[in-house]
GROMACS .gro file of C-alpha atoms in nm:
model
  272
    1MET     CA    1  -0.015   0.002   0.007
    2LYS     CA    2   0.166   0.334  -0.101
    3SER     CA    3   0.020   0.542   0.154
    4TYR     CA    4  -0.202   0.488   0.471
    5PRO     CA    5  -0.573   0.537   0.382
    6GLN     CA    6  -0.811   0.780   0.548
    7ARG     CA    7  -0.747   0.760   0.925
    8PHE     CA    8  -1.074   0.940   1.022
    9ALA     CA    9  -1.288   0.657   0.854
   10PHE     CA   10  -1.133   0.404   1.085
   11ARG     CA   11  -1.154   0.624   1.382
   12LEU     CA   12  -1.529   0.665   1.351
   13LEU     CA   13  -1.547   0.290   1.267
   14LYS     CA   14  -1.357   0.201   1.579
   15TRP     CA   15  -1.624   0.421   1.783
   16VAL     CA   16  -1.905   0.219   1.693
   17CYS     CA   17  -1.765  -0.132   1.653
   18PRO     CA   18  -1.675  -0.400   1.920
   19SER     CA   19  -1.276  -0.420   1.927
   20LYS     CA   20  -1.287  -0.794   1.793
   21LEU     CA   21  -1.516  -0.713   1.516
   22PHE     CA   22  -1.321  -0.392   1.418
   23GLU     CA   23  -1.013  -0.569   1.357
   24THR     CA   24  -1.169  -0.800   1.100
   25ILE     CA   25  -1.354  -0.501   0.935
   26GLU     CA   26  -1.033  -0.299   0.933
   27GLY     CA   27  -0.848  -0.584   0.751
   28ASP     CA   28  -1.118  -0.616   0.493
   29LEU     CA   29  -1.127  -0.246   0.425
   30ILE     CA   30  -0.757  -0.202   0.391
   31GLU     CA   31  -0.759  -0.514   0.155
   32GLN     CA   32  -1.029  -0.364  -0.046
   33TYR     CA   33  -0.857  -0.036  -0.058
   34GLU     CA   34  -0.526  -0.175  -0.203
   35VAL     CA   35  -0.742  -0.335  -0.501
   36ASP     CA   36  -0.930  -0.004  -0.566
   37ALA     CA   37  -0.597   0.187  -0.544
   38GLU     CA   38  -0.448  -0.029  -0.821
   39GLU     CA   39  -0.772  -0.019  -1.034
   40PHE     CA   40  -0.899   0.334  -0.989
   41GLY     CA   41  -0.603   0.535  -0.824
   42GLU     CA   42  -0.537   0.635  -0.463
   43ASN     CA   43  -0.777   0.942  -0.468
   44ARG     CA   44  -1.060   0.746  -0.580
   45ALA     CA   45  -0.985   0.447  -0.341
   46LYS     CA   46  -0.964   0.683  -0.055
   47LYS     CA   47  -1.326   0.798  -0.121
   48ARG     CA   48  -1.429   0.446  -0.181
   49LEU     CA   49  -1.270   0.353   0.175
   50VAL     CA   50  -1.497   0.615   0.331
   51TRP     CA   51  -1.792   0.493   0.167
   52ASN     CA   52  -1.739   0.137   0.251
   53ALA     CA   53  -1.675   0.242   0.603
   54ILE     CA   54  -2.007   0.417   0.628
   55HIS     CA   55  -2.181   0.093   0.528
   56PHE     CA   56  -2.080  -0.063   0.852
   57PHE     CA   57  -2.259   0.225   1.049
   58ARG     CA   58  -2.584   0.023   1.127
   59LEU     CA   59  -2.785  -0.016   1.431
   60GLY     CA   60  -2.698  -0.380   1.495
   61ILE     CA   61  -2.298  -0.279   1.496
   62ILE     CA   62  -2.353   0.011   1.695
   63SER     CA   63  -2.554  -0.163   1.955
   64MET     CA   64  -2.289  -0.404   1.995
   65HIS     CA   65  -2.026  -0.131   2.110
   66GLU     CA   66  -1.872  -0.212   2.419
   67ILE     CA   67  -1.939   0.030   2.691
   68LYS     CA   68  -1.825  -0.025   3.047
   69PHE     CA   69  -2.109  -0.004   3.312
   70LYS     CA   70  -2.058  -0.003   3.688
   71GLY     CA   71  -2.312  -0.125   3.921
   72LEU     CA   72  -2.489  -0.349   3.713
   73GLY     CA   73  -2.535  -0.714   3.830
   74GLY     CA   74  -2.500  -0.993   3.599
   75GLN     CA   75  -2.396  -1.021   3.221
   76HIS     CA   76  -2.763  -1.038   3.067
   77SER     CA   77  -2.839  -0.709   3.263
   78GLU     CA   78  -2.528  -0.533   3.133
   79LYS     CA   79  -2.592  -0.642   2.790
   80ALA     CA   80  -2.952  -0.544   2.778
   81SER     CA   81  -2.866  -0.199   2.932
   82ARG     CA   82  -2.603  -0.161   2.660
   83HIS     CA   83  -2.837  -0.240   2.381
   84SER     CA   84  -3.111  -0.024   2.549
   85LEU     CA   85  -2.855   0.278   2.593
   86ASN     CA   86  -2.765   0.272   2.219
   87PHE     CA   87  -3.110   0.234   2.087
   88ASN     CA   88  -3.222   0.529   2.312
   89ARG     CA   89  -2.927   0.741   2.144
   90ALA     CA   90  -3.065   0.634   1.809
   91SER     CA   91  -3.423   0.741   1.897
   92VAL     CA   92  -3.302   1.067   2.046
   93ILE     CA   93  -3.098   1.158   1.718
   94ALA     CA   94  -3.386   1.053   1.502
   95GLY     CA   95  -3.626   1.275   1.714
   96TRP     CA   96  -3.425   1.572   1.666
   97LEU     CA   97  -3.391   1.504   1.282
   98VAL     CA   98  -3.787   1.499   1.253
   99PHE     CA   99  -3.763   1.821   1.466
  100GLY     CA  100  -3.528   1.965   1.194
  101ILE     CA  101  -3.750   1.860   0.899
  102ALA     CA  102  -4.068   2.004   1.041
  103LEU     CA  103  -3.930   2.329   1.155
  104THR     CA  104  -3.752   2.377   0.832
  105VAL     CA  105  -4.070   2.319   0.644
  106TYR     CA  106  -4.284   2.531   0.877
  107PHE     CA  107  -4.023   2.807   0.857
  108LEU     CA  108  -4.058   2.831   0.490
  109THR     CA  109  -4.432   2.845   0.490
  110VAL     CA  110  -4.502   3.037   0.790
  111GLU     CA  111  -4.742   3.340   0.758
  112GLU     CA  112  -4.569   3.673   0.712
  113THR     CA  113  -4.847   3.890   0.879
  114ALA     CA  114  -5.170   3.819   1.055
  115SER     CA  115  -5.413   3.565   0.944
  116PHE     CA  116  -5.804   3.573   0.953
  117TRP     CA  117  -6.027   3.483   1.264
  118ASP     CA  118  -5.872   3.446   1.597
  119CYS     CA  119  -5.501   3.506   1.488
  120SER     CA  120  -5.538   3.890   1.465
  121GLU     CA  121  -5.693   3.892   1.834
  122PHE     CA  122  -5.442   3.675   1.992
  123ILE     CA  123  -5.153   3.860   1.837
  124ALA     CA  124  -5.283   4.195   1.953
  125SER     CA  125  -5.368   4.048   2.311
  126SER     CA  126  -5.010   3.870   2.343
  127TYR     CA  127  -4.848   4.214   2.218
  128LYS     CA  128  -5.028   4.409   2.482
  129LEU     CA  129  -5.097   4.152   2.740
  130GLU     CA  130  -5.464   4.196   2.735
  131VAL     CA  131  -5.746   3.949   2.786
  132PRO     CA  132  -5.877   3.751   2.475
  133HIS     CA  133  -6.203   3.556   2.451
  134PRO     CA  134  -6.250   3.299   2.712
  135PRO     CA  135  -6.095   3.081   2.843
  136GLY     CA  136  -5.818   3.340   2.808
  137ALA     CA  137  -5.486   3.112   2.754
  138PRO     CA  138  -5.261   3.300   3.019
  139LEU     CA  139  -4.962   3.079   2.928
  140PHE     CA  140  -4.992   3.131   2.560
  141LEU     CA  141  -5.010   3.487   2.620
  142LEU     CA  142  -4.713   3.527   2.824
  143VAL     CA  143  -4.491   3.309   2.609
  144TRP     CA  144  -4.600   3.500   2.289
  145ARG     CA  145  -4.533   3.821   2.462
  146LEU     CA  146  -4.193   3.723   2.548
  147PHE     CA  147  -4.125   3.608   2.171
  148SER     CA  148  -4.272   3.958   2.049
  149PHE     CA  149  -3.956   4.127   2.184
  150PHE     CA  150  -3.781   3.959   1.870
  151SER     CA  151  -3.955   4.218   1.649
  152PHE     CA  152  -3.713   4.469   1.796
  153GLY     CA  153  -3.954   4.752   1.819
  154ASP     CA  154  -4.096   4.704   1.450
  155ASN     CA  155  -4.464   4.666   1.513
  156THR     CA  156  -4.496   4.528   1.150
  157LYS     CA  157  -4.278   4.236   1.244
  158VAL     CA  158  -4.475   4.133   1.559
  159ALA     CA  159  -4.719   3.927   1.372
  160TYR     CA  160  -4.419   3.722   1.200
  161ALA     CA  161  -4.236   3.666   1.533
  162LEU     CA  162  -4.537   3.527   1.706
  163ASN     CA  163  -4.625   3.300   1.403
  164MET     CA  164  -4.282   3.163   1.429
  165VAL     CA  165  -4.345   3.052   1.801
  166SER     CA  166  -4.649   2.831   1.655
  167ALA     CA  167  -4.391   2.689   1.410
  168LEU     CA  168  -4.159   2.610   1.691
  169ALA     CA  169  -4.413   2.465   1.932
  170SER     CA  170  -4.554   2.243   1.646
  171SER     CA  171  -4.201   2.122   1.552
  172PHE     CA  172  -4.159   2.016   1.927
  173THR     CA  173  -4.492   1.846   1.910
  174ILE     CA  174  -4.382   1.640   1.611
  175THR     CA  175  -4.078   1.545   1.806
  176PHE     CA  176  -4.238   1.438   2.124
  177LEU     CA  177  -4.493   1.247   1.905
  178PHE     CA  178  -4.216   1.059   1.740
  179TRP     CA  179  -4.076   0.959   2.092
  180SER     CA  180  -4.426   0.861   2.176
  181ILE     CA  181  -4.468   0.636   1.899
  182VAL     CA  182  -4.146   0.454   1.960
  183LEU     CA  183  -4.241   0.418   2.317
  184LEU     CA  184  -4.579   0.274   2.227
  185GLY     CA  185  -4.420   0.040   1.966
  186ARG     CA  186  -4.166  -0.102   2.232
  187LYS     CA  187  -4.464  -0.166   2.463
  188LEU     CA  188  -4.676  -0.334   2.197
  189ILE     CA  189  -4.381  -0.569   2.093
  190ARG     CA  190  -4.306  -0.613   2.456
  191SER     CA  191  -3.943  -0.561   2.420
  192SER     CA  192  -3.891  -0.275   2.649
  193GLN     CA  193  -3.672  -0.485   2.901
  194THR     CA  194  -3.518  -0.708   2.646
  195ILE     CA  195  -3.261  -0.688   2.367
  196LEU     CA  196  -3.416  -0.532   2.046
  197SER     CA  197  -3.319  -0.711   1.725
  198GLU     CA  198  -3.191  -0.488   1.449
  199GLU     CA  199  -3.505  -0.551   1.239
  200LYS     CA  200  -3.722  -0.434   1.536
  201LYS     CA  201  -3.511  -0.114   1.584
  202TRP     CA  202  -3.545   0.006   1.228
  203LEU     CA  203  -3.909  -0.094   1.265
  204LEU     CA  204  -3.962   0.125   1.539
  205LEU     CA  205  -3.764   0.411   1.412
  206GLY     CA  206  -3.922   0.405   1.080
  207SER     CA  207  -4.268   0.377   1.228
  208GLY     CA  208  -4.191   0.670   1.452
  209ILE     CA  209  -4.058   0.876   1.174
  210LEU     CA  210  -4.346   0.790   0.921
  211GLY     CA  211  -4.635   0.846   1.177
  212SER     CA  212  -4.489   1.189   1.303
  213LEU     CA  213  -4.402   1.335   0.970
  214THR     CA  214  -4.734   1.227   0.842
  215TYR     CA  215  -4.923   1.410   1.128
  216ALA     CA  216  -4.676   1.716   1.064
  217PHE     CA  217  -4.788   1.754   0.722
  218SER     CA  218  -5.165   1.680   0.756
  219ASP     CA  219  -5.365   1.973   0.649
  220SER     CA  220  -5.518   2.084   0.989
  221PHE     CA  221  -5.195   2.059   1.187
  222TRP     CA  222  -4.979   2.236   0.930
  223PHE     CA  223  -5.242   2.504   0.885
  224SER     CA  224  -5.229   2.580   1.251
  225ALA     CA  225  -4.845   2.552   1.267
  226VAL     CA  226  -4.794   2.864   1.063
  227GLU     CA  227  -4.997   3.102   1.233
  228ALA     CA  228  -5.041   3.260   1.570
  229GLU     CA  229  -5.296   3.043   1.722
  230VAL     CA  230  -5.355   2.851   2.052
  231TYR     CA  231  -5.369   2.509   1.862
  232ALA     CA  232  -5.007   2.497   1.818
  233MET     CA  233  -4.933   2.536   2.186
  234SER     CA  234  -5.229   2.303   2.298
  235SER     CA  235  -5.082   2.019   2.074
  236PHE     CA  236  -4.740   2.054   2.221
  237SER     CA  237  -4.879   2.032   2.565
  238THR     CA  238  -5.084   1.745   2.465
  239ALA     CA  239  -4.773   1.562   2.312
  240VAL     CA  240  -4.575   1.615   2.623
  241VAL     CA  241  -4.833   1.487   2.861
  242VAL     CA  242  -4.878   1.176   2.641
  243TRP     CA  243  -4.493   1.097   2.624
  244CYS     CA  244  -4.485   1.164   3.005
  245ILE     CA  245  -4.766   0.888   3.045
  246LEU     CA  246  -4.558   0.629   2.837
  247LYS     CA  247  -4.247   0.723   3.018
  248TRP     CA  248  -4.401   0.669   3.355
  249ASP     CA  249  -4.566   0.354   3.235
  250SER     CA  250  -4.212   0.211   3.135
  251ILE     CA  251  -4.064   0.282   3.481
  252GLU     CA  252  -4.078  -0.013   3.719
  253ASP     CA  253  -3.963   0.164   4.022
  254GLU     CA  254  -4.274   0.313   4.179
  255GLY     CA  255  -4.067   0.587   4.346
  256LYS     CA  256  -3.912   0.731   4.035
  257ALA     CA  257  -4.244   0.655   3.839
  258ASN     CA  258  -4.445   0.905   4.096
  259ARG     CA  259  -4.217   1.186   3.966
  260TRP     CA  260  -4.355   1.155   3.626
  261LEU     CA  261  -4.716   1.171   3.761
  262ILE     CA  262  -4.614   1.504   3.929
  263LEU     CA  263  -4.479   1.629   3.588
  264ILE     CA  264  -4.801   1.513   3.395
  265ALA     CA  265  -5.016   1.705   3.657
  266TYR     CA  266  -4.811   2.013   3.620
  267VAL     CA  267  -4.812   2.019   3.247
  268ILE     CA  268  -5.183   1.955   3.242
  269GLY     CA  269  -5.217   2.277   3.461
  270LEU     CA  270  -4.998   2.465   3.259
  271SER     CA  271  -5.203   2.387   2.933
  272ILE     CA  272  -5.546   2.496   3.058
   0.00000   0.00000   0.00000
């Protein structure tokens, strides 16, 4: 081999692979690199090496990554916790990916000024901290008043700034909806305390992405996500409550689970 191939590709691969598996993969990649270097040249062989390394970034391999845990009793418990930790990490990353997609679409399609019906009333009430029609929506008014400062004194930009709050709240709604679908899916397949197979992991993540984005781009929700209405904040509160309920249900320790009940009651109270 005329030159050592891309080092960062092996460093990333070593981070997600167990040591025994990494040695085998590294040898195969270097061998393939030498073949590609003779056939296509070193520059193209290095690009192919990186692409070949990316192929090994699969959930099944990531979940096998060796992480040392302290205070865990038994080999099976350690292995199950390790798999759960890696899947939770993938779920968090996928959730924020869904958030980014929803926020980008809502940002590009948000209303630039006041819409019809109640939107103008809510914009004026939030900006002046007045009382809208019953039931009043106090949390809505306070949050929207805070974000109205981003108009920086330009009254013509207040409506746009408050419309963006709905887009932000709706994007968080989609994120918590994704996490709720994943938790509900784990409960349905009864694998919350066991090691998930790679197929089930992809199934859960794919179901969460498909379900959350389908709701994100539904007509009614998208319509409310780009204007200053209470529905965005209401949907966000509901999504948080449902997610907290599923988290509470998945915790076996009654003492820790009761903390979620307090949070659920608090969020419900704020959303009134």
